[in-house]
Amino acid sequence: QLQLLEAGPGLIKPSETLSLTCSVSGGSIRDGNYVWGWIRQPPGKGLEWIGTIHYSGNTYYNPSLKSRLTISVDTSKNQFSLQLSSVTAADTAVYFCARHPNGHMDVWGQGTMVTVSS
Amino acid sequence: QSALTQPASVSGSPGQSITISCTGTSSDVGGYNTVAWHQQHPGKAPKLMIYDVNQRPSGVSNRFSGSKSANTASLTISGLLADDEADYFCSSFTSSITYVFGTGTKVTVL
């Protein structure tokens, strides 16, 4: 069955750029029935949608993060990635990747904790 | 975009039914039949329980049901079980071609 697995640095310093990758297994990221997204959850808080990408490269971003955000896809590796620049402590969160069939997220990765601290 | 509004907590005894509300606007909940509900146990990833307002994914118990009226969606859990104790988040597609989540509801089984 489809599985998603996030990979990232764990700890990053303020003002640096956060890079995360989501590897997709058990299915193809080129399936046009789906888009692929990132969601985060600060400790003890709710979920925040970050952005979404189609395998063609079309992207949709949360307006509050758009100026710092880049989401890309590598179909040859069946992966998609997130880059968030100029991070601050407010970006500390568990970051999830997920598949979106049509207006919702149906398969989630296990999540990766990212801490922004000097 | 503002988060959808959910009650902070809802509780019930085993076997009872509870309902969680999710209030948005005509630009999200009221405008699209894309409301979904996700269950999250502590330290775990969210799990899809309801999509497209009232559809259950394969493998999800029929004790979980969803509905919508105007700008408010609802999740009902009937025959409450101890394992239903978790956080629940609603989500919706929006007219800005974005997604928005609810503030989250902690369900406690007394």
PDB file of N, CA and C in Angstrom, chain A residues 35 39 41 45-50 52 60-63 96 100-111, chain B residues 1 34-36 38 40 43-48 50-52 87 89 91-93 97-103:
ATOM      1  N   VAL A  35      -2.630  15.110  -5.873  1.00  0.00           N
ATOM      2  CA  VAL A  35      -1.588  16.094  -5.637  1.00  0.00           C
ATOM      3  C   VAL A  35      -0.961  15.739  -4.306  1.00  0.00           C
ATOM      4  N   ILE A  39       2.101  19.580   5.460  1.00  0.00           N
ATOM      5  CA  ILE A  39       1.307  20.108   6.563  1.00  0.00           C
ATOM      6  C   ILE A  39       2.226  20.113   7.785  1.00  0.00           C
ATOM      7  N   GLN A  41       2.653  20.918  12.251  1.00  0.00           N
ATOM      8  CA  GLN A  41       1.953  20.990  13.530  1.00  0.00           C
ATOM      9  C   GLN A  41       2.940  21.408  14.616  1.00  0.00           C
ATOM     10  N   LYS A  45      -0.055  22.149  19.278  1.00  0.00           N
ATOM     11  CA  LYS A  45      -0.999  23.001  18.544  1.00  0.00           C
ATOM     12  C   LYS A  45      -1.670  22.238  17.398  1.00  0.00           C
ATOM     13  N   GLY A  46      -2.408  22.969  16.591  1.00  0.00           N
ATOM     14  CA  GLY A  46      -3.169  22.366  15.510  1.00  0.00           C
ATOM     15  C   GLY A  46      -2.374  22.226  14.224  1.00  0.00           C
ATOM     16  N   LEU A  47      -3.069  21.744  13.199  1.00  0.00           N
ATOM     17  CA  LEU A  47      -2.465  21.502  11.901  1.00  0.00           C
ATOM     18  C   LEU A  47      -2.523  22.759  11.034  1.00  0.00           C
ATOM     19  N   GLU A  48      -1.480  22.963  10.251  1.00  0.00           N
ATOM     20  CA  GLU A  48      -1.426  24.090   9.320  1.00  0.00           C
ATOM     21  C   GLU A  48      -1.014  23.576   7.949  1.00  0.00           C
ATOM     22  N   TRP A  49      -1.838  23.817   6.952  1.00  0.00           N
ATOM     23  CA  TRP A  49      -1.492  23.448   5.590  1.00  0.00           C
ATOM     24  C   TRP A  49      -0.390  24.376   5.086  1.00  0.00           C
ATOM     25  N   ILE A  50       0.661  23.783   4.514  1.00  0.00           N
ATOM     26  CA  ILE A  50       1.805  24.560   4.023  1.00  0.00           C
ATOM     27  C   ILE A  50       1.686  24.784   2.516  1.00  0.00           C
ATOM     28  N   THR A  52       1.010  22.535  -1.647  1.00  0.00           N
ATOM     29  CA  THR A  52       0.669  21.334  -2.409  1.00  0.00           C
ATOM     30  C   THR A  52       1.273  21.425  -3.797  1.00  0.00           C
ATOM     31  N   TYR A  60       0.680  25.202  -5.126  1.00  0.00           N
ATOM     32  CA  TYR A  60      -0.316  26.006  -4.416  1.00  0.00           C
ATOM     33  C   TYR A  60       0.235  26.184  -3.008  1.00  0.00           C
ATOM     34  N   TYR A  61       0.364  27.442  -2.573  1.00  0.00           N
ATOM     35  CA  TYR A  61       1.023  27.726  -1.308  1.00  0.00           C
ATOM     36  C   TYR A  61       0.101  28.436  -0.323  1.00  0.00           C
ATOM     37  N   ASN A  62       0.351  28.200   0.961  1.00  0.00           N
ATOM     38  CA  ASN A  62      -0.297  28.982   1.999  1.00  0.00           C
ATOM     39  C   ASN A  62       0.182  30.432   1.874  1.00  0.00           C
ATOM     40  N   PRO A  63      -0.737  31.367   1.728  1.00  0.00           N
ATOM     41  CA  PRO A  63      -0.326  32.763   1.537  1.00  0.00           C
ATOM     42  C   PRO A  63       0.598  33.288   2.638  1.00  0.00           C
ATOM     43  N   PHE A  96       4.535  17.038   8.241  1.00  0.00           N
ATOM     44  CA  PHE A  96       3.960  15.853   7.611  1.00  0.00           C
ATOM     45  C   PHE A  96       3.870  16.069   6.103  1.00  0.00           C
ATOM     46  N   HIS A 100      -3.154  14.009  -1.591  1.00  0.00           N
ATOM     47  CA  HIS A 100      -4.480  14.617  -1.675  1.00  0.00           C
ATOM     48  C   HIS A 100      -5.201  14.063  -2.895  1.00  0.00           C
ATOM     49  N   PRO A 101      -6.261  13.290  -2.717  1.00  0.00           N
ATOM     50  CA  PRO A 101      -7.047  12.869  -3.886  1.00  0.00           C
ATOM     51  C   PRO A 101      -7.841  14.022  -4.476  1.00  0.00           C
ATOM     52  N   ASN A 102      -8.708  14.614  -3.695  1.00  0.00           N
ATOM     53  CA  ASN A 102      -9.591  15.656  -4.203  1.00  0.00           C
ATOM     54  C   ASN A 102     -10.152  16.440  -3.035  1.00  0.00           C
ATOM     55  N   GLY A 103      -9.431  17.434  -2.596  1.00  0.00           N
ATOM     56  CA  GLY A 103      -9.946  18.279  -1.536  1.00  0.00           C
ATOM     57  C   GLY A 103      -9.671  17.809  -0.134  1.00  0.00           C
ATOM     58  N   HIS A 104      -8.935  16.717   0.017  1.00  0.00           N
ATOM     59  CA  HIS A 104      -8.591  16.280   1.372  1.00  0.00           C
ATOM     60  C   HIS A 104      -7.286  15.490   1.313  1.00  0.00           C
ATOM     61  N   MET A 105      -6.761  15.129   2.490  1.00  0.00           N
ATOM     62  CA  MET A 105      -5.544  14.331   2.585  1.00  0.00           C
ATOM     63  C   MET A 105      -5.938  12.927   3.010  1.00  0.00           C
ATOM     64  N   ASP A 106      -5.557  11.910   2.239  1.00  0.00           N
ATOM     65  CA  ASP A 106      -6.010  10.571   2.592  1.00  0.00           C
ATOM     66  C   ASP A 106      -4.913   9.649   3.103  1.00  0.00           C
ATOM     67  N   VAL A 107      -3.671   9.916   2.746  1.00  0.00           N
ATOM     68  CA  VAL A 107      -2.549   9.116   3.258  1.00  0.00           C
ATOM     69  C   VAL A 107      -1.508  10.082   3.787  1.00  0.00           C
ATOM     70  N   TRP A 108      -1.091   9.873   5.032  1.00  0.00           N
ATOM     71  CA  TRP A 108      -0.147  10.757   5.697  1.00  0.00           C
ATOM     72  C   TRP A 108       1.172  10.027   5.960  1.00  0.00           C
ATOM     73  N   GLY A 109       2.264  10.776   5.930  1.00  0.00           N
ATOM     74  CA  GLY A 109       3.524  10.251   6.419  1.00  0.00           C
ATOM     75  C   GLY A 109       3.523  10.258   7.939  1.00  0.00           C
ATOM     76  N   GLN A 110       4.549   9.679   8.521  1.00  0.00           N
ATOM     77  CA  GLN A 110       4.622   9.587   9.982  1.00  0.00           C
ATOM     78  C   GLN A 110       5.005  10.918  10.625  1.00  0.00           C
ATOM     79  N   GLY A 111       5.558  11.826   9.839  1.00  0.00           N
ATOM     80  CA  GLY A 111       5.955  13.130  10.360  1.00  0.00           C
ATOM     81  C   GLY A 111       7.413  13.152  10.794  1.00  0.00           C
TER      82      GLY A 111
ATOM     83  N   GLN B   1      -5.745  33.220   5.750  1.00  0.00           N
ATOM     84  CA  GLN B   1      -6.930  32.397   5.912  1.00  0.00           C
ATOM     85  C   GLN B   1      -7.066  32.003   7.382  1.00  0.00           C
ATOM     86  N   THR B  34     -16.068  19.315   0.462  1.00  0.00           N
ATOM     87  CA  THR B  34     -14.745  18.699   0.637  1.00  0.00           C
ATOM     88  C   THR B  34     -14.350  18.607   2.102  1.00  0.00           C
ATOM     89  N   VAL B  35     -15.307  18.774   3.016  1.00  0.00           N
ATOM     90  CA  VAL B  35     -14.964  18.688   4.431  1.00  0.00           C
ATOM     91  C   VAL B  35     -14.490  17.275   4.751  1.00  0.00           C
ATOM     92  N   ALA B  36     -13.370  17.213   5.446  1.00  0.00           N
ATOM     93  CA  ALA B  36     -12.823  15.943   5.898  1.00  0.00           C
ATOM     94  C   ALA B  36     -12.580  16.019   7.397  1.00  0.00           C
ATOM     95  N   HIS B  38     -10.114  14.223  10.502  1.00  0.00           N
ATOM     96  CA  HIS B  38      -8.922  13.432  10.768  1.00  0.00           C
ATOM     97  C   HIS B  38      -8.824  13.173  12.265  1.00  0.00           C
ATOM     98  N   GLN B  40      -6.334  12.026  15.396  1.00  0.00           N
ATOM     99  CA  GLN B  40      -4.910  11.989  15.725  1.00  0.00           C
ATOM    100  C   GLN B  40      -4.702  11.559  17.172  1.00  0.00           C
ATOM    101  N   GLY B  43       1.245  11.751  19.490  1.00  0.00           N
ATOM    102  CA  GLY B  43       2.489  11.317  18.885  1.00  0.00           C
ATOM    103  C   GLY B  43       2.365  10.585  17.567  1.00  0.00           C
ATOM    104  N   LYS B  44       1.160  10.537  17.042  1.00  0.00           N
ATOM    105  CA  LYS B  44       0.922   9.811  15.798  1.00  0.00           C
ATOM    106  C   LYS B  44       0.518  10.762  14.670  1.00  0.00           C
ATOM    107  N   ALA B  45       0.567  10.252  13.450  1.00  0.00           N
ATOM    108  CA  ALA B  45       0.108  11.026  12.301  1.00  0.00           C
ATOM    109  C   ALA B  45      -1.415  11.047  12.277  1.00  0.00           C
ATOM    110  N   PRO B  46      -2.009  12.076  11.709  1.00  0.00           N
ATOM    111  CA  PRO B  46      -3.461  12.077  11.537  1.00  0.00           C
ATOM    112  C   PRO B  46      -3.913  10.908  10.667  1.00  0.00           C
ATOM    113  N   LYS B  47      -5.162  10.493  10.891  1.00  0.00           N
ATOM    114  CA  LYS B  47      -5.778   9.416  10.112  1.00  0.00           C
ATOM    115  C   LYS B  47      -7.112   9.916   9.581  1.00  0.00           C
ATOM    116  N   LEU B  48      -7.325   9.757   8.279  1.00  0.00           N
ATOM    117  CA  LEU B  48      -8.569  10.199   7.656  1.00  0.00           C
ATOM    118  C   LEU B  48      -9.734   9.325   8.130  1.00  0.00           C
ATOM    119  N   ILE B  50     -13.308  10.721   7.716  1.00  0.00           N
ATOM    120  CA  ILE B  50     -14.440  11.110   6.865  1.00  0.00           C
ATOM    121  C   ILE B  50     -13.896  12.033   5.775  1.00  0.00           C
ATOM    122  N   TYR B  51     -14.392  11.878   4.541  1.00  0.00           N
ATOM    123  CA  TYR B  51     -14.039  12.817   3.484  1.00  0.00           C
ATOM    124  C   TYR B  51     -15.298  13.189   2.703  1.00  0.00           C
ATOM    125  N   ASP B  52     -15.212  14.256   1.947  1.00  0.00           N
ATOM    126  CA  ASP B  52     -16.349  14.735   1.155  1.00  0.00           C
ATOM    127  C   ASP B  52     -17.627  14.788   2.006  1.00  0.00           C
ATOM    128  N   ASP B  87      -7.443  13.540  19.385  1.00  0.00           N
ATOM    129  CA  ASP B  87      -7.751  14.853  18.827  1.00  0.00           C
ATOM    130  C   ASP B  87      -8.370  14.656  17.451  1.00  0.00           C
ATOM    131  N   PHE B  89      -9.530  16.806  13.894  1.00  0.00           N
ATOM    132  CA  PHE B  89      -9.391  18.032  13.116  1.00  0.00           C
ATOM    133  C   PHE B  89     -10.254  17.929  11.864  1.00  0.00           C
ATOM    134  N   SER B  91     -11.090  19.638   8.026  1.00  0.00           N
ATOM    135  CA  SER B  91     -10.355  20.368   6.991  1.00  0.00           C
ATOM    136  C   SER B  91     -11.294  20.634   5.828  1.00  0.00           C
ATOM    137  N   SER B  92     -10.938  21.635   5.023  1.00  0.00           N
ATOM    138  CA  SER B  92     -11.752  21.976   3.862  1.00  0.00           C
ATOM    139  C   SER B  92     -10.886  22.620   2.793  1.00  0.00           C
ATOM    140  N   PHE B  93     -11.265  22.391   1.562  1.00  0.00           N
ATOM    141  CA  PHE B  93     -10.702  23.133   0.445  1.00  0.00           C
ATOM    142  C   PHE B  93     -11.328  24.522   0.473  1.00  0.00           C
ATOM    143  N   ILE B  97      -8.049  28.310  -3.531  1.00  0.00           N
ATOM    144  CA  ILE B  97      -7.268  27.137  -3.950  1.00  0.00           C
ATOM    145  C   ILE B  97      -6.211  26.834  -2.885  1.00  0.00           C
ATOM    146  N   THR B  98      -6.666  26.820  -1.653  1.00  0.00           N
ATOM    147  CA  THR B  98      -5.839  26.438  -0.511  1.00  0.00           C
ATOM    148  C   THR B  98      -6.645  25.463   0.338  1.00  0.00           C
ATOM    149  N   TYR B  99      -6.017  24.983   1.395  1.00  0.00           N
ATOM    150  CA  TYR B  99      -6.694  24.113   2.349  1.00  0.00           C
ATOM    151  C   TYR B  99      -6.628  24.782   3.721  1.00  0.00           C
ATOM    152  N   VAL B 100      -7.639  24.528   4.525  1.00  0.00           N
ATOM    153  CA  VAL B 100      -7.651  25.084   5.873  1.00  0.00           C
ATOM    154  C   VAL B 100      -8.103  23.988   6.834  1.00  0.00           C
ATOM    155  N   PHE B 101      -7.461  23.968   7.993  1.00  0.00           N
ATOM    156  CA  PHE B 101      -7.809  23.007   9.036  1.00  0.00           C
ATOM    157  C   PHE B 101      -8.615  23.679  10.137  1.00  0.00           C
ATOM    158  N   GLY B 102      -9.293  22.863  10.913  1.00  0.00           N
ATOM    159  CA  GLY B 102      -9.967  23.348  12.098  1.00  0.00           C
ATOM    160  C   GLY B 102      -9.001  23.499  13.256  1.00  0.00           C
ATOM    161  N   THR B 103      -9.468  24.123  14.309  1.00  0.00           N
ATOM    162  CA  THR B 103      -8.642  24.387  15.482  1.00  0.00           C
ATOM    163  C   THR B 103      -8.391  23.134  16.307  1.00  0.00           C
TER     164      THR B 103
END
